[in-house]
CSV table of C-alpha atoms in Angstrom, one decimal:
chain,number,residue,atom,x,y,z
A,12,UNK,CA,150.7,47.2,130.5
A,13,UNK,CA,154.3,46.0,130.6
A,14,UNK,CA,157.9,47.8,130.0
A,15,UNK,CA,161.1,49.0,131.7
A,16,UNK,CA,161.9,51.9,133.6
A,17,UNK,CA,165.2,53.7,134.4
A,18,UNK,CA,166.4,57.0,136.1
A,19,UNK,CA,169.5,59.1,134.5
A,20,UNK,CA,172.1,56.2,134.7
A,21,UNK,CA,172.5,52.5,135.9
A,22,UNK,CA,171.9,51.0,138.1
A,23,UNK,CA,168.1,51.8,138.8
A,24,UNK,CA,167.1,52.1,142.5
A,25,UNK,CA,163.4,50.3,143.6
A,26,UNK,CA,160.9,52.0,141.8
A,27,UNK,CA,157.1,52.6,142.3
A,28,UNK,CA,155.5,52.3,138.8
A,29,UNK,CA,151.6,53.9,138.6
A,30,UNK,CA,149.3,53.8,135.7
A,31,UNK,CA,146.3,56.3,136.3
A,32,UNK,CA,143.5,57.2,134.5
A,33,UNK,CA,142.7,60.7,135.3
A,34,UNK,CA,139.7,60.8,133.4
A,35,UNK,CA,138.1,57.9,135.3
A,36,UNK,CA,140.4,57.6,138.6
A,37,UNK,CA,140.9,53.7,138.1
A,38,UNK,CA,144.6,53.5,138.6
A,39,UNK,CA,147.5,50.3,139.4
A,40,UNK,CA,150.6,49.9,140.7
A,41,UNK,CA,153.8,47.4,141.0
A,42,UNK,CA,157.3,48.1,143.0
A,43,UNK,CA,160.0,47.0,140.6
A,44,UNK,CA,163.5,45.6,142.3
A,45,UNK,CA,167.3,47.4,142.1
A,46,UNK,CA,168.9,46.9,138.9
A,47,UNK,CA,171.6,47.5,136.8
A,48,UNK,CA,170.1,48.8,133.8
A,49,UNK,CA,166.4,49.3,132.9
A,50,UNK,CA,164.3,47.4,135.6
A,51,UNK,CA,161.0,45.6,133.9
A,52,UNK,CA,157.7,46.1,135.0
A,53,UNK,CA,154.0,44.4,134.4
A,54,UNK,CA,150.8,46.2,135.1
A,55,UNK,CA,146.9,44.8,135.0
A,56,UNK,CA,144.6,47.4,134.6
A,57,UNK,CA,140.9,47.8,133.4
A,58,UNK,CA,140.5,49.4,129.8
A,59,UNK,CA,140.8,52.8,129.8
A,60,UNK,CA,143.4,55.4,128.8
A,61,UNK,CA,146.6,55.7,131.4
A,62,UNK,CA,149.2,57.7,132.0
A,63,UNK,CA,152.1,55.6,133.5
A,64,UNK,CA,154.6,57.4,135.3
A,65,UNK,CA,157.1,56.2,138.9
A,66,UNK,CA,158.8,57.3,142.3
A,67,UNK,CA,162.0,55.9,143.6
A,68,UNK,CA,162.0,56.3,147.7
A,69,UNK,CA,163.8,59.7,147.3
A,70,UNK,CA,161.3,61.0,145.5
A,71,UNK,CA,163.2,61.2,142.0
A,72,UNK,CA,161.1,60.4,138.8
A,73,UNK,CA,160.3,59.2,135.6
A,74,UNK,CA,157.2,59.0,133.2
A,75,UNK,CA,156.4,57.8,130.2
A,76,UNK,CA,156.5,61.0,127.5
A,77,UNK,CA,158.1,60.5,124.1
A,78,UNK,CA,157.7,63.7,123.2
A,79,UNK,CA,159.9,64.9,125.9
A,80,UNK,CA,157.2,67.5,127.3
A,81,UNK,CA,154.0,65.3,128.1
A,82,UNK,CA,152.8,62.5,129.6
A,83,UNK,CA,151.2,60.0,126.8
A,84,UNK,CA,148.0,58.6,127.1
A,85,UNK,CA,148.6,54.7,127.0
A,86,UNK,CA,145.0,53.5,125.7
A,87,UNK,CA,144.2,49.7,127.1
A,88,UNK,CA,141.4,47.9,125.2
A,89,UNK,CA,139.7,44.5,126.7
A,90,UNK,CA,142.5,41.6,126.4
A,91,UNK,CA,144.7,43.7,125.0
A,92,UNK,CA,148.7,44.1,126.3
A,93,UNK,CA,150.8,47.1,125.2
A,94,UNK,CA,154.3,45.8,125.6
A,95,UNK,CA,157.6,48.0,126.1
A,96,UNK,CA,156.5,51.0,127.6
A,97,UNK,CA,160.3,52.6,128.2
A,98,UNK,CA,159.6,55.5,131.5
A,99,UNK,CA,162.4,57.8,131.9
A,100,UNK,CA,163.5,60.6,133.4
A,101,UNK,CA,162.7,64.2,131.8
A,102,UNK,CA,165.0,65.8,130.0
A,103,UNK,CA,166.3,69.1,131.0
A,104,UNK,CA,165.6,72.7,129.5
A,105,UNK,CA,165.8,76.6,129.8
A,106,UNK,CA,162.3,75.7,131.7
A,107,UNK,CA,163.8,73.6,133.9
A,108,UNK,CA,162.6,69.5,134.1
A,109,UNK,CA,161.1,69.3,130.6
A,110,UNK,CA,158.1,67.3,132.2
A,111,UNK,CA,156.0,67.2,135.8
A,112,UNK,CA,154.0,64.3,137.4
A,113,UNK,CA,150.8,63.9,138.8
A,114,UNK,CA,150.8,62.9,142.8
A,115,UNK,CA,150.3,59.3,143.6
A,116,UNK,CA,147.2,57.8,143.7
A,117,UNK,CA,148.0,56.2,147.2
A,118,UNK,CA,149.1,59.3,148.9
A,119,UNK,CA,152.8,57.9,149.0
A,120,UNK,CA,154.2,61.1,146.4
A,121,UNK,CA,153.6,64.5,145.5
A,122,UNK,CA,152.8,65.5,142.5
A,123,UNK,CA,156.2,67.5,140.3
A,124,UNK,CA,155.0,70.2,138.6
A,125,UNK,CA,156.1,71.0,134.8
A,126,UNK,CA,157.4,73.7,133.0
A,127,UNK,CA,154.6,76.8,132.4
A,128,UNK,CA,152.5,76.6,129.3
A,129,UNK,CA,154.0,80.0,129.0
A,130,UNK,CA,158.1,78.8,129.2
A,131,UNK,CA,157.1,76.2,127.0
A,132,UNK,CA,155.7,77.9,124.3
A,133,UNK,CA,158.6,80.5,124.5
A,134,UNK,CA,161.1,77.7,123.5
A,135,UNK,CA,159.5,76.1,120.5
A,136,UNK,CA,158.3,79.2,118.9
A,137,UNK,CA,161.6,81.2,119.2
A,138,UNK,CA,164.1,79.8,117.4
A,139,UNK,CA,166.7,82.4,118.6
A,140,UNK,CA,169.4,80.2,120.8
A,141,UNK,CA,167.6,77.1,120.3
A,142,UNK,CA,166.2,74.9,117.1
A,143,UNK,CA,164.6,76.0,113.7
A,144,UNK,CA,163.7,74.0,110.6
A,145,UNK,CA,165.6,73.0,107.8
A,146,UNK,CA,164.5,74.7,104.5
A,147,UNK,CA,161.6,73.2,102.8
A,148,UNK,CA,164.2,72.2,100.1
A,149,UNK,CA,166.7,70.6,102.2
A,150,UNK,CA,163.6,69.1,103.9
A,151,UNK,CA,162.6,67.1,100.0
A,152,UNK,CA,165.6,66.1,99.9
A,153,UNK,CA,165.4,64.3,103.0
A,154,UNK,CA,162.2,62.8,101.8
A,155,UNK,CA,163.4,61.8,98.8
A,156,UNK,CA,165.8,59.7,100.0
A,157,UNK,CA,164.2,58.2,102.8
A,158,UNK,CA,161.8,56.6,100.2
A,159,UNK,CA,164.0,55.7,97.6
A,160,UNK,CA,165.8,53.8,100.8
A,161,UNK,CA,163.1,52.2,102.2
A,162,UNK,CA,160.3,52.1,99.1
A,163,UNK,CA,157.8,53.8,100.7
A,164,UNK,CA,156.1,57.2,100.7
A,165,UNK,CA,156.9,60.0,103.3
A,166,UNK,CA,154.6,62.7,104.5
A,167,UNK,CA,155.9,65.9,105.4
A,168,UNK,CA,155.3,68.5,107.9
A,169,UNK,CA,157.4,71.7,107.6
A,170,UNK,CA,157.3,73.2,111.6
A,171,UNK,CA,157.1,70.8,114.3
A,172,UNK,CA,157.9,71.0,118.2
A,173,UNK,CA,161.6,70.0,117.9
A,174,UNK,CA,163.3,68.6,121.1
A,175,UNK,CA,167.3,67.9,121.0
A,176,UNK,CA,166.9,65.1,123.9
A,177,UNK,CA,170.5,65.2,124.4
A,178,UNK,CA,171.1,68.8,124.7
A,179,UNK,CA,167.7,69.4,125.8
A,180,UNK,CA,167.5,72.3,123.5
A,181,UNK,CA,164.3,72.9,122.1
A,182,UNK,CA,162.6,74.4,118.4
A,183,UNK,CA,160.9,73.6,115.8
A,184,UNK,CA,162.1,71.5,112.8
A,185,UNK,CA,160.9,69.5,109.8
A,186,UNK,CA,159.5,65.8,110.2
A,187,UNK,CA,159.0,63.3,108.2
A,188,UNK,CA,156.6,60.3,108.6
A,189,UNK,CA,156.1,56.9,107.1
A,190,UNK,CA,154.4,53.6,108.3
A,191,UNK,CA,154.3,49.9,107.0
A,192,UNK,CA,154.6,46.7,108.7
A,193,UNK,CA,157.1,43.8,109.1
A,194,UNK,CA,156.1,42.8,105.7
A,195,UNK,CA,158.2,46.0,104.7
A,196,UNK,CA,160.6,46.1,107.3
A,197,UNK,CA,162.6,43.5,108.9
A,198,UNK,CA,163.9,45.2,112.1
A,199,UNK,CA,163.9,49.2,113.5
A,200,UNK,CA,167.9,48.6,113.7
A,201,UNK,CA,167.8,47.3,109.7
A,202,UNK,CA,165.7,50.4,109.1
A,203,UNK,CA,167.8,52.9,110.8
A,204,UNK,CA,171.0,51.3,109.0
A,205,UNK,CA,169.4,51.7,105.9
A,206,UNK,CA,168.5,55.5,106.5
A,207,UNK,CA,171.8,56.5,107.9
A,208,UNK,CA,173.5,54.9,105.0
A,209,UNK,CA,170.8,57.1,102.7
A,210,UNK,CA,171.7,60.7,104.0
A,211,UNK,CA,174.9,61.8,102.4
A,212,UNK,CA,176.6,64.4,104.0
A,213,UNK,CA,175.4,63.8,107.5
A,214,UNK,CA,177.2,62.4,110.3
A,215,UNK,CA,176.1,59.6,112.8
A,216,UNK,CA,176.3,60.6,116.3
A,217,UNK,CA,176.4,57.5,119.0
A,218,UNK,CA,175.1,60.0,121.9
A,219,UNK,CA,171.8,60.1,119.6
A,220,UNK,CA,171.5,56.1,119.2
A,221,UNK,CA,168.8,54.2,121.0
A,222,UNK,CA,167.6,50.9,121.1
A,223,UNK,CA,164.8,47.9,122.4
A,224,UNK,CA,162.8,44.8,121.1
A,225,UNK,CA,160.5,47.5,119.3
A,226,UNK,CA,162.5,50.6,118.5
A,227,UNK,CA,165.8,52.0,117.4
A,228,UNK,CA,166.9,55.3,117.4
A,229,UNK,CA,169.6,57.7,116.3
A,230,UNK,CA,170.8,61.5,115.4
A,231,UNK,CA,173.0,62.7,112.4
A,232,UNK,CA,174.7,66.3,112.4
A,233,UNK,CA,176.2,68.1,109.2
A,234,UNK,CA,177.1,71.6,110.0
A,235,UNK,CA,174.5,73.2,112.1
A,236,UNK,CA,171.9,70.5,111.3
A,237,UNK,CA,170.5,67.9,113.5
A,238,UNK,CA,168.6,64.8,112.2
A,239,UNK,CA,166.6,62.6,114.7
A,240,UNK,CA,165.4,59.1,113.2
A,241,UNK,CA,163.3,56.5,114.8
A,242,UNK,CA,161.7,53.2,114.0
A,243,UNK,CA,159.3,52.0,116.3
A,244,UNK,CA,156.9,48.9,115.5
A,245,UNK,CA,153.9,47.9,117.6
A,246,UNK,CA,151.3,44.7,118.0
A,247,UNK,CA,148.4,45.3,116.1
A,248,UNK,CA,145.5,45.2,118.1
A,249,UNK,CA,144.4,41.8,117.3
A,250,UNK,CA,147.3,40.4,118.9
A,251,UNK,CA,147.4,39.0,122.4
A,252,UNK,CA,150.9,39.1,124.0
A,253,UNK,CA,151.5,37.9,127.3
A,254,UNK,CA,151.6,40.4,129.9
A,255,UNK,CA,154.4,38.5,131.8
A,256,UNK,CA,156.2,37.7,128.5
A,257,UNK,CA,158.9,39.9,127.2
A,258,UNK,CA,157.7,41.2,123.5
A,259,UNK,CA,160.4,38.4,121.7
A,260,UNK,CA,157.6,35.9,123.1
A,261,UNK,CA,154.8,37.5,121.6
A,262,UNK,CA,153.5,35.0,118.3
A,263,UNK,CA,153.0,37.2,115.9
A,264,UNK,CA,152.9,37.6,111.7
A,265,UNK,CA,154.9,40.4,109.8
A,266,UNK,CA,152.1,41.6,108.5
A,267,UNK,CA,150.7,42.1,112.5
A,268,UNK,CA,153.5,44.4,113.1
A,269,UNK,CA,152.6,47.8,112.5
A,270,UNK,CA,156.0,50.2,112.2
A,271,UNK,CA,156.0,54.1,112.5
A,272,UNK,CA,159.3,55.7,111.0
A,273,UNK,CA,159.8,59.3,112.3
A,274,UNK,CA,162.9,61.9,110.8
A,275,UNK,CA,162.6,65.3,111.9
A,276,UNK,CA,165.7,67.9,110.8
A,277,UNK,CA,166.5,71.3,112.5
A,278,UNK,CA,169.0,73.7,112.4
A,279,UNK,CA,170.9,76.3,114.9
């Protein structure tokens, strides 16, 4: 498992990064050096399904939680490399920190509890003061615009959990999803740029921009609406990437780059 770890803002202090399989108890750890920005890490683990999180010496913590609320399971098979995992700090919401982490398996750091399920449920089911889905008609218009811009089909979900990662506010939003390969998409940044240009009447907000070698994201606003756009790819399972090298050094064919494009739209 390779990736990068950071706290809220640079510099990043020395961190201890853990990968723990809750079902088997298997674990591995590594220590990163202080860095001006994100600090790279590499962990060698046995096959399993791992939660990845990190602590600094003062107890500050980070985790791999793409949905903002829950540590994700990183599944690793024999001789497989999972690359460019981004381990970051929790966002803040009315429930406090949006996710917690377990105690480190070596006993160095205590567990940090996350928000209660009751508080999370209240935030995601009560749109008052938070976000609710845009209308189905608006979501369908976005679906048509995105499909025309990228020449791929998008599935539509009328209501899914939605998190504004800048403000920490939550609620529900509609979600559009498309998949493909590097044969269809040249790179994540180009996908994002194409979609930004396709959504007429929406304004891109620089505070939502993020990117790396395997993904990019941005946010757009219109009146009281917020749209979050992400484009990410992972190597196909048969690709064997060197664990000690960046993903950009991994040799693969375009069809072995598996893309997921996601658009979420919500309003207050």
